[in-house]
Short mmCIF file of C-alpha atoms in Angstrom, two decimals:
data_model
loop_
_atom_site.label_atom_id
_atom_site.label_comp_id
_atom_site.label_asym_id
_atom_site.label_seq_id
_atom_site.Cartn_x
_atom_site.Cartn_y
_atom_site.Cartn_z
CA UNK A 1 253.93 128.71 68.19
CA UNK A 2 252.91 128.03 65.28
CA UNK A 3 250.03 125.19 65.41
CA UNK A 4 250.24 123.83 62.66
CA UNK A 5 252.88 121.79 61.38
CA UNK A 6 254.22 123.04 58.88
CA UNK A 7 254.82 126.57 58.60
CA UNK A 8 257.63 127.15 60.06
CA UNK A 9 258.96 131.21 61.13
CA UNK A 10 263.12 130.98 60.90
CA UNK A 11 263.20 131.82 64.28
CA UNK A 12 261.22 127.91 63.95
CA UNK A 13 263.84 126.51 61.55
CA UNK A 14 266.66 128.08 63.97
CA UNK A 15 265.63 126.91 67.36
CA UNK A 16 264.84 122.84 65.44
CA UNK A 17 268.28 123.32 63.52
CA UNK A 18 270.18 123.59 67.03
CA UNK A 19 268.67 121.37 69.25
CA UNK A 20 268.79 118.65 67.04
CA UNK A 21 272.67 120.25 67.47
CA UNK A 22 271.48 119.68 71.15
CA UNK A 23 270.85 115.90 71.19
CA UNK A 24 273.75 115.36 69.83
CA UNK A 25 276.15 117.46 71.64
CA UNK A 26 274.78 115.51 74.63
CA UNK A 27 275.97 111.77 73.38
CA UNK A 28 278.98 112.80 72.84
CA UNK A 29 282.45 111.38 75.03
CA UNK A 30 283.40 114.58 76.69
CA UNK A 31 281.19 116.75 76.23
CA UNK A 32 279.35 116.09 79.57
CA UNK A 33 281.12 113.41 81.59
CA UNK A 34 278.51 113.07 83.93
CA UNK A 35 280.19 110.81 86.43
CA UNK A 36 283.86 110.16 84.89
CA UNK A 37 284.87 108.42 81.75
CA UNK A 38 284.46 105.00 82.32
CA UNK A 39 280.96 104.98 81.66
CA UNK A 40 279.60 104.96 79.47
CA UNK A 41 276.41 107.13 80.37
CA UNK A 42 273.82 108.61 76.89
CA UNK A 43 271.82 111.97 77.74
CA UNK A 44 270.32 111.85 74.94
CA UNK A 45 267.02 111.12 76.18
CA UNK A 46 267.58 113.63 78.72
CA UNK A 47 267.48 115.97 75.21
CA UNK A 48 264.89 114.38 73.55
CA UNK A 49 262.73 115.50 76.53
CA UNK A 50 263.79 118.69 76.84
CA UNK A 51 263.26 119.43 73.36
CA UNK A 52 259.17 118.51 73.70
CA UNK A 53 259.20 120.58 76.99
CA UNK A 54 260.65 123.56 75.54
CA UNK A 55 260.28 123.26 71.29
CA UNK A 56 256.85 121.91 71.61
CA UNK A 57 255.44 118.72 69.86
CA UNK A 58 255.09 118.80 66.11
CA UNK A 59 258.98 120.85 66.39
CA UNK A 60 260.43 118.57 69.14
CA UNK A 61 259.18 115.88 66.49
CA UNK A 62 260.63 117.31 63.59
CA UNK A 63 264.19 118.45 65.75
CA UNK A 64 264.00 114.40 66.04
CA UNK A 65 263.76 114.57 62.29
CA UNK A 66 266.70 116.22 61.22
CA UNK A 67 268.72 114.14 64.15
CA UNK A 68 268.32 110.56 62.18
CA UNK A 69 268.77 112.17 58.04
CA UNK A 70 271.68 113.30 59.83
CA UNK A 71 272.44 110.22 60.76
CA UNK A 72 271.60 108.17 58.56
CA UNK A 73 273.57 110.58 56.07
CA UNK A 74 276.56 108.84 58.29
CA UNK A 75 277.39 111.69 60.32
CA UNK A 76 277.83 109.16 63.61
CA UNK A 77 275.93 112.22 66.60
CA UNK A 78 273.78 108.61 68.44
CA UNK A 79 276.19 108.42 71.58
CA UNK A 80 279.35 106.54 71.43
CA UNK A 81 279.87 108.23 67.85
CA UNK A 82 277.85 106.03 66.39
CA UNK A 83 276.31 107.31 62.26
CA UNK A 84 275.30 105.96 60.01
CA UNK A 85 271.80 103.75 58.54
CA UNK A 86 273.52 100.41 60.78
CA UNK A 87 271.20 101.89 63.69
CA UNK A 88 268.30 101.42 62.07
CA UNK A 89 269.31 97.56 61.52
CA UNK A 90 270.51 97.20 65.62
CA UNK A 91 269.03 95.74 68.89
CA UNK A 92 268.09 99.23 69.74
CA UNK A 93 266.79 100.47 67.02
CA UNK A 94 263.00 100.90 68.07
CA UNK A 95 264.52 102.89 70.93
CA UNK A 96 266.01 105.16 68.91
CA UNK A 97 262.89 105.11 66.14
CA UNK A 98 261.12 105.89 70.20
CA UNK A 99 261.83 109.49 70.02
CA UNK A 100 260.26 111.07 67.31
CA UNK A 101 256.54 110.00 69.25
CA UNK A 102 258.51 110.32 72.64
CA UNK A 103 259.11 113.88 72.38
CA UNK A 104 255.66 114.31 69.87
CA UNK A 105 254.11 113.24 73.22
CA UNK A 106 256.01 115.12 75.85
CA UNK A 107 255.84 118.47 74.13
CA UNK A 108 251.84 117.34 73.78
CA UNK A 109 251.32 116.08 77.82
CA UNK A 110 253.71 118.84 78.95
CA UNK A 111 251.83 122.07 77.62
CA UNK A 112 252.70 124.93 79.83
CA UNK A 113 252.13 122.90 82.92
CA UNK A 114 254.28 123.38 85.88
CA UNK A 115 257.07 121.15 87.31
CA UNK A 116 254.90 117.99 88.05
CA UNK A 117 252.96 117.74 84.61
CA UNK A 118 256.56 118.33 83.32
CA UNK A 119 258.45 115.59 85.05
CA UNK A 120 254.26 113.29 84.14
CA UNK A 121 254.63 114.38 80.33
CA UNK A 122 258.65 113.79 80.87
CA UNK A 123 257.86 109.77 82.23
CA UNK A 124 255.40 108.88 79.72
CA UNK A 125 256.52 110.06 77.08
CA UNK A 126 260.40 109.70 77.00
CA UNK A 127 259.99 106.27 78.51
CA UNK A 128 256.45 105.00 78.13
CA UNK A 129 256.24 105.63 74.28
CA UNK A 130 260.29 105.61 74.27
CA UNK A 131 260.11 101.70 75.87
CA UNK A 132 256.60 100.99 74.81
CA UNK A 133 258.42 100.04 71.26
CA UNK A 134 261.97 99.65 71.81
CA UNK A 135 260.89 96.70 74.15
CA UNK A 136 259.26 95.09 71.01
CA UNK A 137 261.89 95.79 68.61
CA UNK A 138 263.71 94.31 71.16
CA UNK A 139 262.90 90.96 71.18
CA UNK A 140 261.70 91.05 67.47
CA UNK A 141 266.01 91.43 66.41
CA UNK A 142 267.15 89.51 69.46
CA UNK A 143 264.53 86.60 69.13
CA UNK A 144 264.24 86.74 72.45
CA UNK A 145 261.34 87.03 74.27
CA UNK A 146 258.69 90.31 75.08
CA UNK A 147 259.69 89.14 78.64
CA UNK A 148 262.67 88.55 78.73
CA UNK A 149 264.35 91.51 76.65
CA UNK A 150 261.75 93.92 79.83
CA UNK A 151 263.65 92.54 82.02
CA UNK A 152 266.68 93.86 80.02
CA UNK A 153 265.16 97.24 79.81
CA UNK A 154 263.97 97.33 83.84
CA UNK A 155 268.19 97.92 83.88
CA UNK A 156 268.20 101.29 82.68
CA UNK A 157 264.34 102.86 83.83
CA UNK A 158 266.44 104.44 87.27
CA UNK A 159 268.65 106.46 84.87
CA UNK A 160 265.81 107.57 82.56
CA UNK A 161 263.86 108.41 85.99
CA UNK A 162 266.41 110.77 86.91
CA UNK A 163 266.74 112.42 83.51
CA UNK A 164 263.32 112.70 83.93
CA UNK A 165 263.31 114.15 86.79
CA UNK A 166 266.37 116.46 85.95
CA UNK A 167 264.76 117.25 82.04
CA UNK A 168 261.87 118.90 83.63
CA UNK A 169 263.86 120.24 86.60
CA UNK A 170 266.17 121.81 83.38
CA UNK A 171 262.97 122.98 81.21
CA UNK A 172 261.45 124.76 84.62
CA UNK A 173 265.55 127.24 84.72
CA UNK A 174 264.95 127.67 81.10
CA UNK A 175 261.93 128.92 81.58
CA UNK A 176 262.65 131.71 84.84
CA UNK A 177 266.16 132.64 82.67
CA UNK A 178 264.54 133.11 79.02
CA UNK A 179 260.90 133.98 78.94
CA UNK A 180 260.70 134.59 75.37
CA UNK A 181 261.60 130.73 75.20
CA UNK A 182 257.69 130.40 75.31
CA UNK A 183 256.73 132.00 71.40
CA UNK A 184 259.60 131.94 69.51
CA UNK A 185 260.73 134.63 67.86
CA UNK A 186 261.05 137.20 69.48
CA UNK A 187 264.32 138.60 72.08
CA UNK A 188 264.24 139.11 74.81
CA UNK A 189 265.64 142.78 75.67
CA UNK A 190 269.01 141.06 77.89
CA UNK A 191 270.15 139.17 74.41
CA UNK A 192 273.88 140.34 75.76
CA UNK A 193 276.06 136.40 74.30
CA UNK A 194 277.50 135.02 77.06
CA UNK A 195 275.42 136.16 79.46
CA UNK A 196 274.02 133.11 79.65
CA UNK A 197 277.39 131.80 80.32
CA UNK A 198 278.48 132.78 84.14
CA UNK B 1 283.65 115.04 63.02
CA UNK B 2 281.27 117.17 61.26
CA UNK B 3 283.65 119.24 59.20
CA UNK B 4 286.39 116.61 59.11
CA UNK B 5 286.68 116.81 56.04
CA UNK B 6 290.15 116.21 54.14
CA UNK B 7 291.03 117.15 51.07
CA UNK B 8 292.54 114.94 48.72
CA UNK B 9 292.22 113.91 45.46
CA UNK B 10 291.21 109.89 45.55
CA UNK B 11 289.12 107.90 44.00
CA UNK B 12 287.42 108.25 46.96
CA UNK B 13 287.07 111.45 47.05
CA UNK B 14 285.94 112.26 43.29
CA UNK B 15 283.32 109.16 43.74
CA UNK B 16 280.12 111.38 43.95
CA UNK B 17 278.36 111.77 47.58
CA UNK B 18 275.54 110.17 46.60
CA UNK B 19 277.30 106.90 45.01
CA UNK B 20 279.65 107.36 48.94
CA UNK B 21 275.81 107.70 50.88
CA UNK B 22 273.89 104.28 48.75
CA UNK B 23 278.26 102.17 49.50
CA UNK B 24 277.62 103.64 53.41
CA UNK B 25 274.11 102.40 53.56
CA UNK B 26 275.10 99.36 51.15
CA UNK B 27 277.67 97.87 54.05
CA UNK B 28 276.34 99.11 57.31
CA UNK B 29 273.63 96.63 55.90
CA UNK B 30 276.03 93.65 55.01
CA UNK B 31 277.63 94.59 58.29
CA UNK B 32 274.97 94.08 60.21
CA UNK B 33 274.15 90.78 59.11
CA UNK B 34 276.89 89.40 58.77
CA UNK B 35 277.31 87.66 61.72
CA UNK B 36 280.78 85.28 61.71
CA UNK B 37 284.12 87.33 64.13
CA UNK B 38 285.87 86.37 60.73
CA UNK B 39 284.08 87.27 57.68
CA UNK B 40 283.46 91.09 60.00
CA UNK B 41 288.03 90.87 60.72
CA UNK B 42 287.25 90.23 56.57
CA UNK B 43 285.32 93.84 56.08
CA UNK B 44 287.76 95.73 58.94
CA UNK B 45 290.24 94.33 56.74
CA UNK B 46 288.56 96.07 53.63
CA UNK B 47 287.96 99.35 55.46
CA UNK B 48 291.21 99.35 57.01
CA UNK B 49 292.40 99.52 53.40
CA UNK B 50 290.22 101.12 52.15
CA UNK B 51 291.60 103.96 53.87
CA UNK B 52 295.34 103.40 52.61
CA UNK B 53 293.62 104.45 49.43
CA UNK B 54 291.73 107.13 49.92
CA UNK B 55 295.16 108.43 51.73
CA UNK B 56 293.60 109.94 54.61
CA UNK B 57 296.73 108.51 57.22
CA UNK B 58 296.30 107.35 60.32
CA UNK B 59 296.21 109.75 62.96
CA UNK B 60 292.98 110.40 60.68
CA UNK B 61 291.54 107.26 60.89
CA UNK B 62 291.64 106.71 64.13
CA UNK B 63 290.36 110.34 65.05
CA UNK B 64 287.19 108.95 63.56
CA UNK B 65 287.04 105.50 65.94
CA UNK B 66 288.54 107.36 69.39
CA UNK B 67 285.07 108.39 70.04
CA UNK B 68 283.97 104.80 69.94
CA UNK B 69 287.30 103.41 71.87
CA UNK B 70 285.82 103.24 75.74
CA UNK B 71 282.18 102.08 74.27
CA UNK B 72 283.61 99.69 71.94
CA UNK B 73 285.43 98.13 75.29
CA UNK B 74 283.16 98.38 77.77
CA UNK B 75 280.89 96.28 74.51
CA UNK B 76 283.51 93.62 74.31
CA UNK B 77 283.83 92.78 78.16
CA UNK B 78 279.61 93.04 78.89
CA UNK B 79 279.54 89.97 74.99
CA UNK B 80 282.64 88.18 77.12
CA UNK B 81 280.97 87.96 79.87
CA UNK B 82 277.40 87.45 79.05
CA UNK B 83 277.46 85.26 75.95
CA UNK B 84 280.44 83.71 74.03
CA UNK B 85 284.31 85.42 73.40
CA UNK B 86 283.26 84.64 69.79
CA UNK B 87 280.60 87.18 69.81
CA UNK B 88 281.88 89.60 71.60
CA UNK B 89 284.21 89.74 68.67
CA UNK B 90 282.12 89.45 66.52
CA UNK B 91 279.96 92.96 68.16
CA UNK B 92 282.77 94.66 68.94
CA UNK B 93 284.25 94.72 65.22
CA UNK B 94 280.57 94.82 63.74
CA UNK B 95 280.52 98.65 65.96
CA UNK B 96 283.95 99.06 64.67
CA UNK B 97 283.67 98.74 60.82
CA UNK B 98 280.87 101.21 60.58
CA UNK B 99 281.58 103.74 62.52
CA UNK B 100 284.67 103.94 60.40
CA UNK B 101 282.89 102.70 57.30
CA UNK B 102 280.52 106.68 58.30
CA UNK B 103 284.08 108.68 59.41
CA UNK B 104 285.36 107.11 55.67
CA UNK B 105 282.87 108.35 53.80
CA UNK B 106 282.48 112.13 55.73
CA UNK B 107 286.33 112.50 56.15
CA UNK B 108 286.29 112.10 52.24
CA UNK B 109 282.59 114.50 50.93
CA UNK B 110 282.25 117.42 51.46
CA UNK B 111 279.75 118.73 53.75
CA UNK B 112 277.98 120.91 51.53
CA UNK B 113 278.13 117.40 49.11
CA UNK B 114 276.54 115.62 51.87
CA UNK B 115 274.05 118.25 51.47
CA UNK B 116 273.07 118.61 48.31
CA UNK B 117 272.61 115.41 47.49
CA UNK B 118 270.17 114.83 50.73
CA UNK B 119 268.55 117.21 48.61
CA UNK B 120 268.16 115.58 45.53
CA UNK B 121 266.85 112.49 47.57
CA UNK B 122 264.26 114.87 49.87
CA UNK B 123 262.81 116.81 46.84
CA UNK B 124 259.53 114.48 45.84
CA UNK B 125 258.57 116.04 49.37
CA UNK B 126 257.09 119.01 47.45
CA UNK B 127 254.43 117.22 46.79
CA UNK B 128 253.78 116.66 50.94
CA UNK B 129 253.81 120.46 51.37
CA UNK B 130 257.69 121.05 52.05
CA UNK B 131 260.31 122.95 50.74
CA UNK B 132 263.45 121.64 49.92
CA UNK B 133 265.35 124.39 49.99
CA UNK B 134 264.05 125.14 53.33
CA UNK B 135 264.58 121.73 54.45
CA UNK B 136 268.24 121.92 53.08
CA UNK B 137 269.14 124.67 55.31
CA UNK B 138 267.02 122.97 58.42
CA UNK B 139 269.81 119.94 57.65
CA UNK B 140 273.15 122.10 57.34
CA UNK B 141 272.06 124.71 60.24
CA UNK B 142 271.55 121.58 62.25
CA UNK B 143 274.82 119.78 61.29
CA UNK B 144 276.64 123.56 61.29
CA UNK B 145 275.25 124.46 64.78
CA UNK B 146 277.13 120.70 66.54
CA UNK B 147 280.19 122.36 66.90
CA UNK B 148 278.73 125.13 68.62
CA UNK B 149 277.06 123.50 70.82
CA UNK B 150 279.62 121.41 71.47
CA UNK B 151 281.71 124.45 72.23
CA UNK B 152 278.93 126.18 74.45
CA UNK B 153 279.18 122.39 76.37
CA UNK B 154 282.58 122.51 77.28
CA UNK B 155 282.58 127.18 78.13
CA UNK B 156 279.34 125.97 80.21
CA UNK B 157 281.86 123.17 82.08
CA UNK B 158 284.55 125.08 82.29
CA UNK B 159 281.93 127.92 84.13
CA UNK B 160 280.53 125.22 86.33
CA UNK B 161 284.23 124.02 87.48
CA UNK B 162 285.06 127.38 88.70
CA UNK B 163 282.02 127.68 90.48
CA UNK B 164 282.65 124.19 92.29
CA UNK B 165 279.35 123.11 90.93
CA UNK B 166 280.46 120.37 89.13
CA UNK B 167 278.53 118.13 90.05
CA UNK B 168 274.74 119.41 89.08
CA UNK B 169 273.11 118.66 86.16
CA UNK B 170 271.08 121.16 85.96
CA UNK B 171 273.74 123.88 86.88
CA UNK B 172 274.96 122.63 83.44
CA UNK B 173 271.41 121.76 81.47
CA UNK B 174 270.12 125.41 82.48
CA UNK B 175 272.50 128.05 80.57
CA UNK B 176 273.25 124.86 78.37
CA UNK B 177 269.92 125.30 76.63
CA UNK B 178 269.63 129.54 77.53
CA UNK B 179 272.67 130.04 75.72
CA UNK B 180 271.16 127.03 72.32
CA UNK B 181 267.96 129.33 72.76
CA UNK B 182 269.53 132.89 72.70
CA UNK B 183 271.87 131.42 69.25
CA UNK B 184 269.14 129.70 67.68
CA UNK B 185 267.19 132.75 67.01
CA UNK B 186 270.21 135.23 66.30
CA UNK B 187 270.37 133.17 63.66
CA UNK B 188 266.82 133.37 62.86
CA UNK B 189 267.29 136.53 63.28
CA UNK B 190 269.50 136.70 61.27
CA UNK B 191 268.14 134.26 58.57
CA UNK B 192 265.18 137.02 58.51
CA UNK B 193 266.91 139.81 58.07
CA UNK B 194 268.31 138.03 54.76
CA UNK B 195 264.60 137.48 53.60
CA UNK B 196 264.08 133.50 53.85
CA UNK B 197 261.35 134.40 55.83
CA UNK B 198 258.88 135.59 53.19
CA UNK B 199 256.40 132.59 52.51
#
């Protein structure tokens, strides 16, 4: 793993690009309807936490930055097919902008730690940092008080805690299933296409 | 969605990508600032007229708005209960209009043109030590990877269904991420083989 932020090999480049796509896909309706079609649930923050856990702080932050640029260019990559510059001005813009520092903090705290450390990293970075930015912006945009905005956000906490647990579980599973995950370039011997989908 | 370019030779098709993106930026900002349902209904009418000008057809227009139909319904119901009906109409129209506008730019502009434009806009980053060619490569790789990862997600879903573990997010997440990483590493090797690694 490169420790300097701007020295990216092609392996890093490809992983960052694919994780941007992964976060986008997790927001697509139809790709994953855990609770059926009726509830519009977004797993994108789950993707943000996973990016931090698997890519490490800098590459994860870059993946989110690429997502911002593509969304700003008008591609509907956010949950519910949202895209365009409008999303950066809405009431939930702070939550969206919190993804970047959030993913960085998740990656920074997680390191190569075990399940408990991964979970703690997700809770602090994926919930603490994102809500820390999201709530004040929501309060400012809607004109409601800080306390009221925080109260409204409480409804999303249980879902996000569940996502943090899942992200830590999945990241642990990925490390066991694909040990080449730590350094970017070298590939595991078993790279038959389709082997992962069994 | 991505790669949804529909060939044509309307005024909107012939406009340069930069102009369309700047227009999208301006329109989205205006739409966010509009608060009266009448003004937003006017905006919706303007967007419908723009679709008519582009000549992509009603089916293509619906395909752009279709992904947000449930979200829009839920949003409308929530606003209707929590706020006034006028506010519910305004909020829902705002989302639909913004999505439809972004979709209009998407169907009338080649992705390669959008990327070329972004590359130009981002080229001042060269001063910060970022190579614009690598940056645009990164952006187009990400766009190109969306359908790939989406297909991967569908296959994993089907495998899950076949195994009878439909409700396990773990049985979805691990194969999906591993599959995505495998794809990324193959992609990285292909790029290295084409000489993108000599820095």
